[in-house]
JSON list of C-alpha atoms in Angstrom, two decimals:
[
{"chain": "A", "resi": 227, "resn": "MET", "atom": "CA", "xyz": [290.29, 255.77, 261.14]},
{"chain": "A", "resi": 228, "resn": "SER", "atom": "CA", "xyz": [287.38, 256.85, 258.91]},
{"chain": "A", "resi": 229, "resn": "LEU", "atom": "CA", "xyz": [288.19, 256.35, 255.24]},
{"chain": "A", "resi": 230, "resn": "ALA", "atom": "CA", "xyz": [285.84, 257.37, 252.43]},
{"chain": "A", "resi": 231, "resn": "LYS", "atom": "CA", "xyz": [283.61, 254.53, 251.27]},
{"chain": "A", "resi": 232, "resn": "PRO", "atom": "CA", "xyz": [285.09, 253.18, 248.03]},
{"chain": "A", "resi": 233, "resn": "ALA", "atom": "CA", "xyz": [283.09, 253.12, 244.80]},
{"chain": "A", "resi": 234, "resn": "MET", "atom": "CA", "xyz": [280.98, 249.97, 244.84]},
{"chain": "A", "resi": 235, "resn": "ARG", "atom": "CA", "xyz": [279.10, 250.21, 241.54]},
{"chain": "A", "resi": 236, "resn": "GLY", "atom": "CA", "xyz": [279.48, 251.37, 237.99]},
{"chain": "A", "resi": 237, "resn": "LEU", "atom": "CA", "xyz": [283.14, 250.35, 237.83]},
{"chain": "A", "resi": 238, "resn": "LEU", "atom": "CA", "xyz": [282.96, 248.77, 234.39]},
{"chain": "A", "resi": 239, "resn": "GLY", "atom": "CA", "xyz": [280.90, 251.66, 233.02]},
{"chain": "A", "resi": 240, "resn": "LYS", "atom": "CA", "xyz": [283.39, 254.17, 234.31]},
{"chain": "A", "resi": 241, "resn": "ARG", "atom": "CA", "xyz": [286.27, 252.21, 232.77]},
{"chain": "A", "resi": 242, "resn": "LEU", "atom": "CA", "xyz": [284.53, 251.92, 229.41]},
{"chain": "A", "resi": 243, "resn": "ARG", "atom": "CA", "xyz": [283.56, 255.61, 229.32]},
{"chain": "A", "resi": 244, "resn": "PHE", "atom": "CA", "xyz": [287.22, 256.42, 229.82]},
{"chain": "A", "resi": 245, "resn": "HIS", "atom": "CA", "xyz": [288.92, 253.85, 227.62]},
{"chain": "A", "resi": 246, "resn": "LEU", "atom": "CA", "xyz": [286.58, 253.35, 224.64]},
{"chain": "A", "resi": 247, "resn": "PRO", "atom": "CA", "xyz": [286.87, 256.88, 223.15]},
{"chain": "A", "resi": 248, "resn": "ILE", "atom": "CA", "xyz": [290.64, 256.68, 223.52]},
{"chain": "A", "resi": 249, "resn": "ALA", "atom": "CA", "xyz": [290.68, 253.25, 221.89]},
{"chain": "A", "resi": 250, "resn": "PHE", "atom": "CA", "xyz": [288.59, 254.46, 218.95]},
{"chain": "A", "resi": 251, "resn": "ALA", "atom": "CA", "xyz": [290.71, 257.56, 218.50]},
{"chain": "A", "resi": 252, "resn": "LEU", "atom": "CA", "xyz": [293.98, 255.61, 218.58]},
{"chain": "A", "resi": 253, "resn": "SER", "atom": "CA", "xyz": [292.63, 253.02, 216.14]},
{"chain": "A", "resi": 254, "resn": "LEU", "atom": "CA", "xyz": [291.61, 255.75, 213.71]},
{"chain": "A", "resi": 255, "resn": "VAL", "atom": "CA", "xyz": [295.03, 257.38, 214.05]},
{"chain": "A", "resi": 256, "resn": "ALA", "atom": "CA", "xyz": [296.75, 254.05, 213.40]},
{"chain": "A", "resi": 257, "resn": "ALA", "atom": "CA", "xyz": [294.61, 253.41, 210.30]},
{"chain": "A", "resi": 258, "resn": "ALA", "atom": "CA", "xyz": [295.20, 256.92, 208.97]},
{"chain": "A", "resi": 259, "resn": "ALA", "atom": "CA", "xyz": [298.93, 256.70, 209.62]},
{"chain": "A", "resi": 260, "resn": "PHE", "atom": "CA", "xyz": [299.14, 253.39, 207.74]},
{"chain": "A", "resi": 261, "resn": "LYS", "atom": "CA", "xyz": [297.05, 254.70, 204.83]},
{"chain": "A", "resi": 262, "resn": "TYR", "atom": "CA", "xyz": [299.03, 257.91, 204.34]},
{"chain": "A", "resi": 263, "resn": "GLY", "atom": "CA", "xyz": [302.40, 256.51, 205.37]},
{"chain": "A", "resi": 264, "resn": "VAL", "atom": "CA", "xyz": [302.35, 253.22, 203.50]},
{"chain": "A", "resi": 265, "resn": "THR", "atom": "CA", "xyz": [299.55, 252.58, 201.03]},
{"chain": "A", "resi": 266, "resn": "GLU", "atom": "CA", "xyz": [299.39, 256.02, 199.34]},
{"chain": "A", "resi": 267, "resn": "PRO", "atom": "CA", "xyz": [303.19, 256.22, 198.75]},
{"chain": "A", "resi": 268, "resn": "ARG", "atom": "CA", "xyz": [303.10, 252.65, 197.49]},
{"chain": "A", "resi": 269, "resn": "LYS", "atom": "CA", "xyz": [300.33, 253.40, 195.01]},
{"chain": "A", "resi": 270, "resn": "GLN", "atom": "CA", "xyz": [302.26, 256.47, 193.84]},
{"chain": "A", "resi": 271, "resn": "ALA", "atom": "CA", "xyz": [305.47, 254.44, 193.47]},
{"chain": "A", "resi": 272, "resn": "TYR", "atom": "CA", "xyz": [303.72, 251.88, 191.25]},
{"chain": "A", "resi": 273, "resn": "ALA", "atom": "CA", "xyz": [302.08, 254.60, 189.16]},
{"chain": "A", "resi": 274, "resn": "ASP", "atom": "CA", "xyz": [305.40, 256.37, 188.63]},
{"chain": "A", "resi": 275, "resn": "PHE", "atom": "CA", "xyz": [307.18, 253.13, 187.76]},
{"chain": "A", "resi": 276, "resn": "TYR", "atom": "CA", "xyz": [304.72, 252.10, 185.10]},
{"chain": "A", "resi": 277, "resn": "LYS", "atom": "CA", "xyz": [304.53, 255.58, 183.59]},
{"chain": "A", "resi": 278, "resn": "GLN", "atom": "CA", "xyz": [308.11, 255.16, 182.37]},
{"chain": "A", "resi": 279, "resn": "TYR", "atom": "CA", "xyz": [307.96, 251.42, 181.68]},
{"chain": "A", "resi": 280, "resn": "ASP", "atom": "CA", "xyz": [308.88, 250.36, 178.17]},
{"chain": "A", "resi": 281, "resn": "THR", "atom": "CA", "xyz": [307.63, 246.78, 177.89]},
{"chain": "A", "resi": 282, "resn": "THR", "atom": "CA", "xyz": [309.45, 245.88, 174.68]},
{"chain": "A", "resi": 283, "resn": "LYS", "atom": "CA", "xyz": [312.78, 247.15, 175.90]},
{"chain": "A", "resi": 284, "resn": "GLU", "atom": "CA", "xyz": [312.48, 245.28, 179.18]},
{"chain": "A", "resi": 285, "resn": "PHE", "atom": "CA", "xyz": [311.44, 242.11, 177.36]},
{"chain": "A", "resi": 286, "resn": "ASN", "atom": "CA", "xyz": [314.45, 242.29, 175.08]},
{"chain": "A", "resi": 287, "resn": "ASN", "atom": "CA", "xyz": [316.77, 242.86, 178.03]},
{"chain": "A", "resi": 288, "resn": "MET", "atom": "CA", "xyz": [315.38, 239.80, 179.79]},
{"chain": "A", "resi": 289, "resn": "ARG", "atom": "CA", "xyz": [315.60, 237.74, 176.61]},
{"chain": "A", "resi": 290, "resn": "ASP", "atom": "CA", "xyz": [319.22, 238.71, 176.09]},
{"chain": "A", "resi": 291, "resn": "ALA", "atom": "CA", "xyz": [320.04, 237.85, 179.67]},
{"chain": "A", "resi": 292, "resn": "GLY", "atom": "CA", "xyz": [318.70, 234.34, 178.98]},
{"chain": "A", "resi": 293, "resn": "VAL", "atom": "CA", "xyz": [316.03, 234.04, 181.66]},
{"chain": "A", "resi": 294, "resn": "PHE", "atom": "CA", "xyz": [313.27, 232.77, 179.36]},
{"chain": "A", "resi": 295, "resn": "GLU", "atom": "CA", "xyz": [312.62, 229.09, 178.70]},
{"chain": "A", "resi": 296, "resn": "SER", "atom": "CA", "xyz": [310.36, 229.50, 175.69]},
{"chain": "A", "resi": 297, "resn": "VAL", "atom": "CA", "xyz": [312.01, 232.43, 173.93]},
{"chain": "A", "resi": 298, "resn": "ARG", "atom": "CA", "xyz": [315.43, 232.04, 172.40]},
{"chain": "A", "resi": 299, "resn": "THR", "atom": "CA", "xyz": [318.04, 234.76, 172.88]},
{"chain": "A", "resi": 300, "resn": "THR", "atom": "CA", "xyz": [318.54, 237.10, 169.87]},
{"chain": "A", "resi": 301, "resn": "GLY", "atom": "CA", "xyz": [321.13, 235.90, 167.41]},
{"chain": "A", "resi": 302, "resn": "GLU", "atom": "CA", "xyz": [320.44, 232.12, 167.62]},
{"chain": "B", "resi": 268, "resn": "MET", "atom": "CA", "xyz": [279.83, 233.83, 263.16]},
{"chain": "B", "resi": 269, "resn": "LEU", "atom": "CA", "xyz": [277.43, 232.03, 265.44]},
{"chain": "B", "resi": 270, "resn": "ALA", "atom": "CA", "xyz": [278.91, 228.69, 264.48]},
{"chain": "B", "resi": 271, "resn": "THR", "atom": "CA", "xyz": [282.43, 229.82, 265.28]},
{"chain": "B", "resi": 272, "resn": "ARG", "atom": "CA", "xyz": [281.33, 231.15, 268.65]},
{"chain": "B", "resi": 273, "resn": "ALA", "atom": "CA", "xyz": [279.55, 227.86, 269.39]},
{"chain": "B", "resi": 274, "resn": "LEU", "atom": "CA", "xyz": [282.65, 225.94, 268.32]},
{"chain": "B", "resi": 275, "resn": "SER", "atom": "CA", "xyz": [284.97, 227.93, 270.56]},
{"chain": "B", "resi": 276, "resn": "LEU", "atom": "CA", "xyz": [282.64, 227.61, 273.55]},
{"chain": "B", "resi": 277, "resn": "VAL", "atom": "CA", "xyz": [281.78, 223.92, 273.22]},
{"chain": "B", "resi": 278, "resn": "GLY", "atom": "CA", "xyz": [285.11, 222.69, 271.84]},
{"chain": "B", "resi": 279, "resn": "LYS", "atom": "CA", "xyz": [285.95, 221.16, 268.50]},
{"chain": "B", "resi": 280, "resn": "ARG", "atom": "CA", "xyz": [285.14, 217.51, 269.07]},
{"chain": "B", "resi": 281, "resn": "ALA", "atom": "CA", "xyz": [282.11, 218.00, 271.31]},
{"chain": "B", "resi": 282, "resn": "ILE", "atom": "CA", "xyz": [279.79, 219.03, 268.44]},
{"chain": "B", "resi": 283, "resn": "SER", "atom": "CA", "xyz": [280.44, 215.90, 266.43]},
{"chain": "B", "resi": 284, "resn": "THR", "atom": "CA", "xyz": [280.15, 213.91, 269.65]},
{"chain": "B", "resi": 285, "resn": "SER", "atom": "CA", "xyz": [276.71, 215.28, 270.47]},
{"chain": "B", "resi": 286, "resn": "ILE", "atom": "CA", "xyz": [275.46, 214.53, 266.94]},
{"chain": "B", "resi": 287, "resn": "CYS", "atom": "CA", "xyz": [276.84, 211.00, 266.80]},
{"chain": "B", "resi": 288, "resn": "VAL", "atom": "CA", "xyz": [275.74, 209.89, 270.24]},
{"chain": "B", "resi": 289, "resn": "ARG", "atom": "CA", "xyz": [272.11, 210.45, 269.27]},
{"chain": "B", "resi": 290, "resn": "GLY", "atom": "CA", "xyz": [272.38, 207.85, 266.53]},
{"chain": "B", "resi": 291, "resn": "GLU", "atom": "CA", "xyz": [274.10, 205.40, 268.94]},
{"chain": "B", "resi": 292, "resn": "HIS", "atom": "CA", "xyz": [276.88, 204.63, 266.46]},
{"chain": "B", "resi": 293, "resn": "GLY", "atom": "CA", "xyz": [279.70, 205.80, 268.69]},
{"chain": "B", "resi": 294, "resn": "VAL", "atom": "CA", "xyz": [281.99, 208.73, 268.03]},
{"chain": "B", "resi": 295, "resn": "ALA", "atom": "CA", "xyz": [283.78, 208.93, 264.65]},
{"chain": "B", "resi": 296, "resn": "LYS", "atom": "CA", "xyz": [287.32, 210.29, 264.75]},
{"chain": "B", "resi": 297, "resn": "VAL", "atom": "CA", "xyz": [287.38, 213.73, 263.16]},
{"chain": "B", "resi": 298, "resn": "ASP", "atom": "CA", "xyz": [290.58, 214.54, 261.27]},
{"chain": "B", "resi": 299, "resn": "ASP", "atom": "CA", "xyz": [291.99, 218.02, 261.52]},
{"chain": "B", "resi": 300, "resn": "TYR", "atom": "CA", "xyz": [291.86, 218.61, 257.81]},
{"chain": "B", "resi": 301, "resn": "ALA", "atom": "CA", "xyz": [288.12, 217.86, 257.72]},
{"chain": "B", "resi": 302, "resn": "LEU", "atom": "CA", "xyz": [287.29, 220.69, 260.10]},
{"chain": "B", "resi": 303, "resn": "PRO", "atom": "CA", "xyz": [286.71, 224.28, 258.97]},
{"chain": "B", "resi": 304, "resn": "ALA", "atom": "CA", "xyz": [290.09, 225.86, 258.45]},
{"chain": "B", "resi": 305, "resn": "TYR", "atom": "CA", "xyz": [291.47, 229.36, 258.50]},
{"chain": "B", "resi": 306, "resn": "PHE", "atom": "CA", "xyz": [293.33, 230.68, 255.43]},
{"chain": "B", "resi": 307, "resn": "ASP", "atom": "CA", "xyz": [294.22, 234.11, 254.06]},
{"chain": "B", "resi": 308, "resn": "ARG", "atom": "CA", "xyz": [292.78, 234.36, 250.54]},
{"chain": "B", "resi": 309, "resn": "ARG", "atom": "CA", "xyz": [291.65, 237.44, 248.66]},
{"chain": "B", "resi": 310, "resn": "GLU", "atom": "CA", "xyz": [288.65, 235.66, 247.15]},
{"chain": "B", "resi": 311, "resn": "ASN", "atom": "CA", "xyz": [287.50, 234.30, 250.55]},
{"chain": "B", "resi": 312, "resn": "PRO", "atom": "CA", "xyz": [287.55, 237.40, 252.76]},
{"chain": "B", "resi": 313, "resn": "LEU", "atom": "CA", "xyz": [285.75, 235.91, 255.77]},
{"chain": "B", "resi": 314, "resn": "PRO", "atom": "CA", "xyz": [287.13, 232.46, 256.60]},
{"chain": "B", "resi": 315, "resn": "ASP", "atom": "CA", "xyz": [285.06, 229.86, 258.46]},
{"chain": "B", "resi": 316, "resn": "VAL", "atom": "CA", "xyz": [287.00, 230.13, 261.73]},
{"chain": "B", "resi": 317, "resn": "ARG", "atom": "CA", "xyz": [288.86, 232.78, 263.65]},
{"chain": "B", "resi": 318, "resn": "PHE", "atom": "CA", "xyz": [292.63, 232.78, 263.43]},
{"chain": "B", "resi": 319, "resn": "VAL", "atom": "CA", "xyz": [293.27, 232.62, 267.19]},
{"chain": "B", "resi": 320, "resn": "THR", "atom": "CA", "xyz": [291.34, 229.70, 268.65]},
{"chain": "B", "resi": 321, "resn": "GLU", "atom": "CA", "xyz": [292.65, 229.66, 272.23]},
{"chain": "B", "resi": 322, "resn": "LEU", "atom": "CA", "xyz": [292.04, 233.14, 273.65]},
{"chain": "B", "resi": 323, "resn": "SER", "atom": "CA", "xyz": [294.19, 234.45, 276.48]},
{"chain": "B", "resi": 324, "resn": "ALA", "atom": "CA", "xyz": [292.55, 236.13, 279.47]},
{"chain": "B", "resi": 325, "resn": "VAL", "atom": "CA", "xyz": [293.14, 239.62, 278.04]},
{"chain": "B", "resi": 326, "resn": "GLN", "atom": "CA", "xyz": [291.64, 238.55, 274.71]},
{"chain": "B", "resi": 327, "resn": "LYS", "atom": "CA", "xyz": [288.64, 236.96, 276.45]},
{"chain": "B", "resi": 328, "resn": "SER", "atom": "CA", "xyz": [287.88, 240.16, 278.34]},
{"chain": "B", "resi": 329, "resn": "LEU", "atom": "CA", "xyz": [288.25, 242.08, 275.06]},
{"chain": "B", "resi": 330, "resn": "LYS", "atom": "CA", "xyz": [285.72, 239.77, 273.44]},
{"chain": "B", "resi": 331, "resn": "GLU", "atom": "CA", "xyz": [283.32, 240.46, 276.30]},
{"chain": "B", "resi": 332, "resn": "LYS", "atom": "CA", "xyz": [283.81, 244.19, 275.82]},
{"chain": "B", "resi": 333, "resn": "GLU", "atom": "CA", "xyz": [283.10, 243.70, 272.11]},
{"chain": "B", "resi": 334, "resn": "LYS", "atom": "CA", "xyz": [279.58, 242.56, 273.01]},
{"chain": "B", "resi": 335, "resn": "GLY", "atom": "CA", "xyz": [278.81, 246.07, 274.22]},
{"chain": "B", "resi": 336, "resn": "SER", "atom": "CA", "xyz": [278.86, 249.32, 272.27]},
{"chain": "B", "resi": 337, "resn": "TRP", "atom": "CA", "xyz": [281.74, 249.46, 269.79]},
{"chain": "B", "resi": 338, "resn": "ALA", "atom": "CA", "xyz": [282.11, 253.21, 270.21]},
{"chain": "B", "resi": 339, "resn": "THR", "atom": "CA", "xyz": [283.80, 252.51, 273.57]},
{"chain": "B", "resi": 340, "resn": "LEU", "atom": "CA", "xyz": [286.56, 250.49, 271.94]},
{"chain": "B", "resi": 341, "resn": "SER", "atom": "CA", "xyz": [289.84, 252.28, 271.39]},
{"chain": "B", "resi": 342, "resn": "ASN", "atom": "CA", "xyz": [291.74, 251.99, 268.12]},
{"chain": "B", "resi": 343, "resn": "GLU", "atom": "CA", "xyz": [294.30, 249.58, 269.62]},
{"chain": "B", "resi": 344, "resn": "GLU", "atom": "CA", "xyz": [291.49, 247.37, 270.93]},
{"chain": "B", "resi": 345, "resn": "LYS", "atom": "CA", "xyz": [289.86, 247.31, 267.49]},
{"chain": "B", "resi": 346, "resn": "ILE", "atom": "CA", "xyz": [293.18, 246.29, 265.95]},
{"chain": "B", "resi": 347, "resn": "ALA", "atom": "CA", "xyz": [293.64, 243.63, 268.64]},
{"chain": "B", "resi": 348, "resn": "LEU", "atom": "CA", "xyz": [290.16, 242.24, 267.85]},
{"chain": "B", "resi": 349, "resn": "TYR", "atom": "CA", "xyz": [291.03, 242.23, 264.15]},
{"chain": "B", "resi": 350, "resn": "ARG", "atom": "CA", "xyz": [294.23, 240.32, 264.82]},
{"chain": "B", "resi": 351, "resn": "ILE", "atom": "CA", "xyz": [292.31, 237.75, 266.86]},
{"chain": "B", "resi": 352, "resn": "SER", "atom": "CA", "xyz": [290.07, 237.01, 263.90]},
{"chain": "B", "resi": 353, "resn": "PHE", "atom": "CA", "xyz": [292.59, 237.39, 261.08]},
{"chain": "B", "resi": 354, "resn": "LYS", "atom": "CA", "xyz": [296.24, 236.50, 260.60]},
{"chain": "B", "resi": 355, "resn": "GLN", "atom": "CA", "xyz": [297.23, 238.89, 257.76]},
{"chain": "B", "resi": 356, "resn": "SER", "atom": "CA", "xyz": [295.50, 242.02, 256.57]},
{"chain": "B", "resi": 357, "resn": "PHE", "atom": "CA", "xyz": [294.60, 242.33, 252.90]},
{"chain": "B", "resi": 358, "resn": "ALA", "atom": "CA", "xyz": [297.58, 244.60, 252.33]},
{"chain": "B", "resi": 359, "resn": "GLU", "atom": "CA", "xyz": [299.91, 242.06, 253.94]},
{"chain": "B", "resi": 360, "resn": "MET", "atom": "CA", "xyz": [298.55, 239.03, 252.08]},
{"chain": "B", "resi": 361, "resn": "ASN", "atom": "CA", "xyz": [298.54, 240.81, 248.71]},
{"chain": "B", "resi": 362, "resn": "GLU", "atom": "CA", "xyz": [302.09, 242.11, 248.79]},
{"chain": "B", "resi": 363, "resn": "GLY", "atom": "CA", "xyz": [304.35, 240.66, 246.12]},
{"chain": "B", "resi": 364, "resn": "THR", "atom": "CA", "xyz": [307.20, 238.28, 246.77]},
{"chain": "B", "resi": 365, "resn": "LYS", "atom": "CA", "xyz": [310.67, 238.37, 245.26]},
{"chain": "B", "resi": 366, "resn": "GLU", "atom": "CA", "xyz": [309.90, 235.18, 243.36]},
{"chain": "B", "resi": 367, "resn": "TRP", "atom": "CA", "xyz": [310.22, 236.86, 239.97]},
{"chain": "B", "resi": 368, "resn": "LYS", "atom": "CA", "xyz": [313.99, 237.06, 240.38]},
{"chain": "B", "resi": 369, "resn": "SER", "atom": "CA", "xyz": [314.22, 233.26, 240.65]},
{"chain": "B", "resi": 370, "resn": "VAL", "atom": "CA", "xyz": [311.90, 232.93, 237.67]},
{"chain": "B", "resi": 371, "resn": "ILE", "atom": "CA", "xyz": [314.03, 235.19, 235.46]},
{"chain": "B", "resi": 372, "resn": "ALA", "atom": "CA", "xyz": [317.19, 233.46, 236.65]},
{"chain": "B", "resi": 373, "resn": "GLY", "atom": "CA", "xyz": [315.71, 230.07, 235.79]},
{"chain": "B", "resi": 374, "resn": "MET", "atom": "CA", "xyz": [314.62, 231.34, 232.37]},
{"chain": "B", "resi": 375, "resn": "PHE", "atom": "CA", "xyz": [318.11, 232.58, 231.52]},
{"chain": "B", "resi": 376, "resn": "PHE", "atom": "CA", "xyz": [319.68, 229.39, 232.78]},
{"chain": "B", "resi": 377, "resn": "PHE", "atom": "CA", "xyz": [317.52, 227.14, 230.63]},
{"chain": "B", "resi": 378, "resn": "ILE", "atom": "CA", "xyz": [317.90, 229.39, 227.58]},
{"chain": "B", "resi": 379, "resn": "GLY", "atom": "CA", "xyz": [321.66, 229.14, 228.07]},
{"chain": "B", "resi": 380, "resn": "MET", "atom": "CA", "xyz": [321.50, 225.34, 228.34]},
{"chain": "B", "resi": 381, "resn": "THR", "atom": "CA", "xyz": [319.43, 225.22, 225.15]},
{"chain": "B", "resi": 382, "resn": "GLY", "atom": "CA", "xyz": [322.05, 227.38, 223.44]},
{"chain": "B", "resi": 383, "resn": "LEU", "atom": "CA", "xyz": [324.76, 224.90, 224.36]},
{"chain": "B", "resi": 384, "resn": "VAL", "atom": "CA", "xyz": [322.65, 222.02, 223.07]},
{"chain": "B", "resi": 385, "resn": "VAL", "atom": "CA", "xyz": [322.09, 223.86, 219.77]},
{"chain": "B", "resi": 386, "resn": "LEU", "atom": "CA", "xyz": [325.82, 224.51, 219.35]},
{"chain": "B", "resi": 387, "resn": "TRP", "atom": "CA", "xyz": [326.61, 220.85, 219.97]},
{"chain": "B", "resi": 388, "resn": "GLN", "atom": "CA", "xyz": [323.95, 219.89, 217.42]},
{"chain": "B", "resi": 389, "resn": "ARG", "atom": "CA", "xyz": [325.42, 222.20, 214.80]},
{"chain": "B", "resi": 390, "resn": "LYS", "atom": "CA", "xyz": [328.80, 220.55, 215.21]},
{"chain": "B", "resi": 391, "resn": "PHE", "atom": "CA", "xyz": [327.97, 216.89, 215.71]},
{"chain": "B", "resi": 392, "resn": "VAL", "atom": "CA", "xyz": [324.52, 216.21, 214.32]},
{"chain": "B", "resi": 393, "resn": "TYR", "atom": "CA", "xyz": [323.86, 218.23, 211.18]},
{"chain": "B", "resi": 394, "resn": "GLY", "atom": "CA", "xyz": [325.45, 217.36, 207.83]},
{"chain": "B", "resi": 395, "resn": "PRO", "atom": "CA", "xyz": [326.90, 219.91, 205.41]},
{"chain": "B", "resi": 396, "resn": "VAL", "atom": "CA", "xyz": [324.81, 222.77, 204.08]},
{"chain": "B", "resi": 397, "resn": "PRO", "atom": "CA", "xyz": [323.49, 222.51, 200.46]},
{"chain": "B", "resi": 398, "resn": "PRO", "atom": "CA", "xyz": [325.64, 223.88, 197.57]},
{"chain": "B", "resi": 399, "resn": "THR", "atom": "CA", "xyz": [323.12, 226.66, 196.94]},
{"chain": "B", "resi": 400, "resn": "PHE", "atom": "CA", "xyz": [324.68, 228.57, 199.86]},
{"chain": "B", "resi": 401, "resn": "GLU", "atom": "CA", "xyz": [328.16, 228.88, 198.30]},
{"chain": "B", "resi": 402, "resn": "SER", "atom": "CA", "xyz": [329.23, 232.39, 197.24]},
{"chain": "B", "resi": 403, "resn": "GLU", "atom": "CA", "xyz": [329.57, 231.49, 193.54]},
{"chain": "B", "resi": 404, "resn": "TRP", "atom": "CA", "xyz": [326.08, 230.07, 193.45]},
{"chain": "B", "resi": 405, "resn": "LYS", "atom": "CA", "xyz": [324.69, 233.08, 195.34]},
{"chain": "B", "resi": 406, "resn": "GLU", "atom": "CA", "xyz": [326.32, 235.49, 192.90]},
{"chain": "B", "resi": 407, "resn": "LYS", "atom": "CA", "xyz": [324.73, 233.70, 189.96]},
{"chain": "B", "resi": 408, "resn": "GLU", "atom": "CA", "xyz": [321.42, 233.64, 191.81]},
{"chain": "B", "resi": 409, "resn": "VAL", "atom": "CA", "xyz": [321.47, 237.40, 192.45]},
{"chain": "B", "resi": 410, "resn": "GLN", "atom": "CA", "xyz": [322.40, 238.10, 188.83]},
{"chain": "B", "resi": 411, "resn": "ARG", "atom": "CA", "xyz": [319.50, 235.97, 187.59]},
{"chain": "B", "resi": 412, "resn": "MET", "atom": "CA", "xyz": [317.08, 237.73, 189.94]},
{"chain": "B", "resi": 413, "resn": "LEU", "atom": "CA", "xyz": [318.21, 241.11, 188.64]},
{"chain": "B", "resi": 414, "resn": "ASP", "atom": "CA", "xyz": [317.90, 239.91, 185.03]},
{"chain": "B", "resi": 415, "resn": "MET", "atom": "CA", "xyz": [314.34, 238.78, 185.70]},
{"chain": "B", "resi": 416, "resn": "GLY", "atom": "CA", "xyz": [313.56, 242.06, 187.44]},
{"chain": "B", "resi": 417, "resn": "ILE", "atom": "CA", "xyz": [312.33, 240.66, 190.76]},
{"chain": "B", "resi": 418, "resn": "ASN", "atom": "CA", "xyz": [310.27, 243.32, 192.62]},
{"chain": "B", "resi": 419, "resn": "PRO", "atom": "CA", "xyz": [311.31, 246.22, 190.39]},
{"chain": "B", "resi": 420, "resn": "VAL", "atom": "CA", "xyz": [309.02, 248.85, 191.96]},
{"chain": "B", "resi": 421, "resn": "GLU", "atom": "CA", "xyz": [309.81, 248.87, 195.67]},
{"chain": "B", "resi": 422, "resn": "GLY", "atom": "CA", "xyz": [311.82, 245.71, 196.40]},
{"chain": "B", "resi": 423, "resn": "PHE", "atom": "CA", "xyz": [314.90, 243.82, 195.23]},
{"chain": "B", "resi": 424, "resn": "SER", "atom": "CA", "xyz": [315.55, 245.08, 191.69]},
{"chain": "B", "resi": 425, "resn": "ALA", "atom": "CA", "xyz": [314.41, 248.59, 192.61]},
{"chain": "B", "resi": 426, "resn": "LYS", "atom": "CA", "xyz": [317.65, 248.92, 194.58]},
{"chain": "B", "resi": 427, "resn": "TRP", "atom": "CA", "xyz": [319.86, 248.01, 191.60]},
{"chain": "B", "resi": 428, "resn": "ASP", "atom": "CA", "xyz": [321.12, 250.69, 189.25]},
{"chain": "B", "resi": 429, "resn": "TYR", "atom": "CA", "xyz": [320.79, 249.06, 185.79]},
{"chain": "B", "resi": 430, "resn": "GLU", "atom": "CA", "xyz": [322.70, 251.83, 183.96]},
{"chain": "B", "resi": 431, "resn": "ASN", "atom": "CA", "xyz": [325.79, 251.77, 186.12]},
{"chain": "B", "resi": 432, "resn": "LYS", "atom": "CA", "xyz": [325.48, 248.04, 186.97]},
{"chain": "B", "resi": 433, "resn": "GLU", "atom": "CA", "xyz": [325.85, 248.54, 190.71]},
{"chain": "B", "resi": 434, "resn": "TRP", "atom": "CA", "xyz": [323.68, 248.80, 193.80]},
{"chain": "B", "resi": 435, "resn": "LYS", "atom": "CA", "xyz": [322.00, 252.17, 194.23]},
{"chain": "B", "resi": 436, "resn": "LYS", "atom": "CA", "xyz": [323.57, 254.35, 196.87]}
]
């Protein structure tokens, strides 16, 4: 009936020493994953889109479709 | 500990009696709930009184033996002494109940009842839905959004193939 005396002190310190490095590491991984999985592809997508964007052509398409309130469609 | 021993020797009411008689006001009736009580709680590990108040002869002799060296007590005697002072061990008082099953059952039941109420509401309370939900209207709406080029980079219009006039595969 003799059990080892349980740890009476330093419980919070022990928990922090174990969990804080893991928490930091996981947070960094999450941030890196979001940056390289979401934001970088998004920036690239926008750059690629506007490289081939012809403003005048798009404007004329929209005008012909009749979405503008202050620009009449061509041929009126 | 001393107080509980004094209580068990002198008797519950005698202590209040001896205090009150000195002041010559008579004896006030002491209600059971006003006296120190025993209860099994994790945050109160040593309650004010022992669990067993009336000791049998065997238990009394055990208590006498306790006054001597504890090394002479066997394991069963130590457990018997523990059970005199306490009703449930920490392991016993901390064990979970099966209450969660009732809780989950109740949750499902009330969610189901709410579902029925919502269905009844849909049928008998709410009026008709606005015309903007009809298919014709929605088709015109989608066409206008594509003409305007809503979210052309990564969103709505990005999924439309403008050359072939169909949704991208």
